[in-house]
PDB file of C-alpha atoms in Angstrom:
ATOM      1  CA  MET A1128      -3.635 115.665 -10.571  1.00  0.00           C
ATOM      2  CA  SER A1129      -7.027 117.249 -10.990  1.00  0.00           C
ATOM      3  CA  GLU A1130      -7.663 120.938 -10.480  1.00  0.00           C
ATOM      4  CA  THR A1131      -8.735 120.239  -6.881  1.00  0.00           C
ATOM      5  CA  ASP A1132      -5.456 118.470  -6.059  1.00  0.00           C
ATOM      6  CA  HIS A1133      -2.335 120.226  -4.816  1.00  0.00           C
ATOM      7  CA  ALA A1134       1.094 118.686  -4.487  1.00  0.00           C
ATOM      8  CA  THR A1135       2.901 119.051  -1.193  1.00  0.00           C
ATOM      9  CA  PRO A1136       6.656 119.700  -1.009  1.00  0.00           C
ATOM     10  CA  SER A1137       7.221 115.910  -0.997  1.00  0.00           C
ATOM     11  CA  GLY A1138       5.112 115.555  -4.137  1.00  0.00           C
ATOM     12  CA  ARG A1139       2.190 113.959  -2.285  1.00  0.00           C
ATOM     13  CA  ALA A1140      -1.181 115.113  -3.657  1.00  0.00           C
ATOM     14  CA  ILE A1141      -3.773 116.594  -1.307  1.00  0.00           C
ATOM     15  CA  GLU A1142      -7.304 116.156  -2.645  1.00  0.00           C
ATOM     16  CA  ARG A1143     -10.615 117.720  -1.687  1.00  0.00           C
ATOM     17  CA  GLY A1144     -12.657 114.928  -0.090  1.00  0.00           C
ATOM     18  CA  GLY A1145      -9.498 112.985   0.759  1.00  0.00           C
ATOM     19  CA  VAL A1146      -9.036 111.482   4.228  1.00  0.00           C
ATOM     20  CA  TYR A1147      -5.591 111.745   5.826  1.00  0.00           C
ATOM     21  CA  ALA A1148      -3.878 110.718   9.053  1.00  0.00           C
ATOM     22  CA  HIS A1149      -3.162 113.977  10.928  1.00  0.00           C
ATOM     23  CA  ALA A1150      -0.624 114.320  13.757  1.00  0.00           C
ATOM     24  CA  THR A1151      -2.982 116.317  15.995  1.00  0.00           C
ATOM     25  CA  HIS A1152      -6.471 115.240  14.954  1.00  0.00           C
ATOM     26  CA  SER A1153      -5.970 111.570  13.931  1.00  0.00           C
ATOM     27  CA  ARG A1154      -8.067 111.227  10.764  1.00  0.00           C
ATOM     28  CA  VAL A1155      -9.257 114.320   8.917  1.00  0.00           C
ATOM     29  CA  GLU A1156     -11.262 114.921   5.735  1.00  0.00           C
ATOM     30  CA  VAL A1157     -10.257 117.795   3.432  1.00  0.00           C
ATOM     31  CA  THR A1158     -13.332 119.921   2.653  1.00  0.00           C
ATOM     32  CA  GLN A1159     -11.816 122.770   0.595  1.00  0.00           C
ATOM     33  CA  ILE A1160      -8.537 123.834  -0.958  1.00  0.00           C
ATOM     34  CA  TRP A1161      -8.238 127.557  -1.606  1.00  0.00           C
ATOM     35  CA  GLN A1162      -5.474 129.025  -3.735  1.00  0.00           C
ATOM     36  CA  GLY A1163      -4.632 132.717  -3.707  1.00  0.00           C
ATOM     37  CA  THR A1164      -6.441 133.516  -0.464  1.00  0.00           C
ATOM     38  CA  GLN A1165      -4.849 135.924   2.005  1.00  0.00           C
ATOM     39  CA  TRP A1166      -6.814 135.082   5.140  1.00  0.00           C
ATOM     40  CA  THR A1167      -9.486 132.859   6.602  1.00  0.00           C
ATOM     41  CA  GLU A1168     -11.058 133.068  10.038  1.00  0.00           C
ATOM     42  CA  ALA A1169      -8.636 130.374  11.211  1.00  0.00           C
ATOM     43  CA  VAL A1170      -5.416 131.107   9.305  1.00  0.00           C
ATOM     44  CA  THR A1171      -3.483 134.250   8.531  1.00  0.00           C
ATOM     45  CA  VAL A1172      -1.059 133.471   5.733  1.00  0.00           C
ATOM     46  CA  PRO A1173       2.424 134.522   6.834  1.00  0.00           C
ATOM     47  CA  SER A1174       4.611 136.900   4.845  1.00  0.00           C
ATOM     48  CA  THR A1175       6.769 134.153   3.393  1.00  0.00           C
ATOM     49  CA  GLU A1176       7.886 133.067  -0.027  1.00  0.00           C
ATOM     50  CA  GLU A1177       4.480 131.386  -0.428  1.00  0.00           C
ATOM     51  CA  ARG A1178       2.752 134.775  -0.106  1.00  0.00           C
ATOM     52  CA  GLU A1179       5.374 136.641  -2.129  1.00  0.00           C
ATOM     53  CA  ILE A1180       4.670 134.504  -5.172  1.00  0.00           C
ATOM     54  CA  GLY A1181       0.960 135.262  -4.737  1.00  0.00           C
ATOM     55  CA  ARG A1182      -0.187 131.664  -4.456  1.00  0.00           C
ATOM     56  CA  PRO A1183      -0.838 130.821  -0.816  1.00  0.00           C
ATOM     57  CA  ILE A1184      -2.871 127.640  -0.555  1.00  0.00           C
ATOM     58  CA  VAL A1185      -5.153 127.043   2.428  1.00  0.00           C
ATOM     59  CA  VAL A1186      -6.509 123.595   3.240  1.00  0.00           C
ATOM     60  CA  ARG A1187      -9.767 123.367   5.246  1.00  0.00           C
ATOM     61  CA  TYR A1188     -10.531 120.089   6.972  1.00  0.00           C
ATOM     62  CA  ILE A1189     -12.828 118.409   9.501  1.00  0.00           C
ATOM     63  CA  PRO A1190     -11.550 116.001  12.178  1.00  0.00           C
ATOM     64  CA  ALA A1191     -13.192 112.622  11.501  1.00  0.00           C
ATOM     65  CA  ALA A1192     -13.957 111.976  15.172  1.00  0.00           C
ATOM     66  CA  ASP A1193     -16.447 114.835  15.249  1.00  0.00           C
ATOM     67  CA  GLY A1194     -17.322 115.584  11.635  1.00  0.00           C
ATOM     68  CA  ASP A1195     -19.287 118.674  12.662  1.00  0.00           C
ATOM     69  CA  TRP A1196     -19.124 121.552  10.168  1.00  0.00           C
ATOM     70  CA  ARG A1197     -18.709 124.033  13.046  1.00  0.00           C
ATOM     71  CA  ASP A1198     -15.430 122.339  13.928  1.00  0.00           C
ATOM     72  CA  GLU A1199     -13.866 122.862  10.499  1.00  0.00           C
ATOM     73  CA  LEU A1200     -10.190 123.803  10.794  1.00  0.00           C
ATOM     74  CA  ALA A1201      -7.719 125.407   8.390  1.00  0.00           C
ATOM     75  CA  ALA A1202      -3.986 125.425   7.740  1.00  0.00           C
ATOM     76  CA  THR A1203      -1.631 126.492   5.003  1.00  0.00           C
ATOM     77  CA  LEU A1204      -0.661 123.694   2.622  1.00  0.00           C
ATOM     78  CA  ASP A1205       2.816 123.512   4.188  1.00  0.00           C
ATOM     79  CA  GLU A1206       1.377 123.251   7.728  1.00  0.00           C
ATOM     80  CA  PHE A1207      -1.116 120.587   6.644  1.00  0.00           C
ATOM     81  CA  HIS A1208       1.603 118.606   4.874  1.00  0.00           C
ATOM     82  CA  ALA A1209       3.832 118.721   7.967  1.00  0.00           C
ATOM     83  CA  ALA A1210       0.961 117.428  10.125  1.00  0.00           C
ATOM     84  CA  ILE A1211       0.156 114.511   7.839  1.00  0.00           C
ATOM     85  CA  ALA A1212       3.831 113.709   7.185  1.00  0.00           C
ATOM     86  CA  SER A1213       4.562 113.427  10.908  1.00  0.00           C
ATOM     87  CA  ALA A1214       1.515 111.163  11.348  1.00  0.00           C
ATOM     88  CA  ASP A1215       2.766 108.643   8.747  1.00  0.00           C
TER      89      ASP A1215
END
């Protein structure tokens, strides 16, 4: 994996620029992967084990149907993984 890749709990790599099938938004493109962030305008990282170890990872993505920067969404890595796993 490169430094922009992050493994999900299943071991699947999430890559910046990658396109994934998403349960809610059909196809999405990952625009950023932030590690160590506490908050974005769309996601507040919960007080879970992920935060306790100081490495929360936030994935930002754009739904392919629209592709408009203003519609960029965000989720924690675990939430994003769950959405793409249930779309498979």
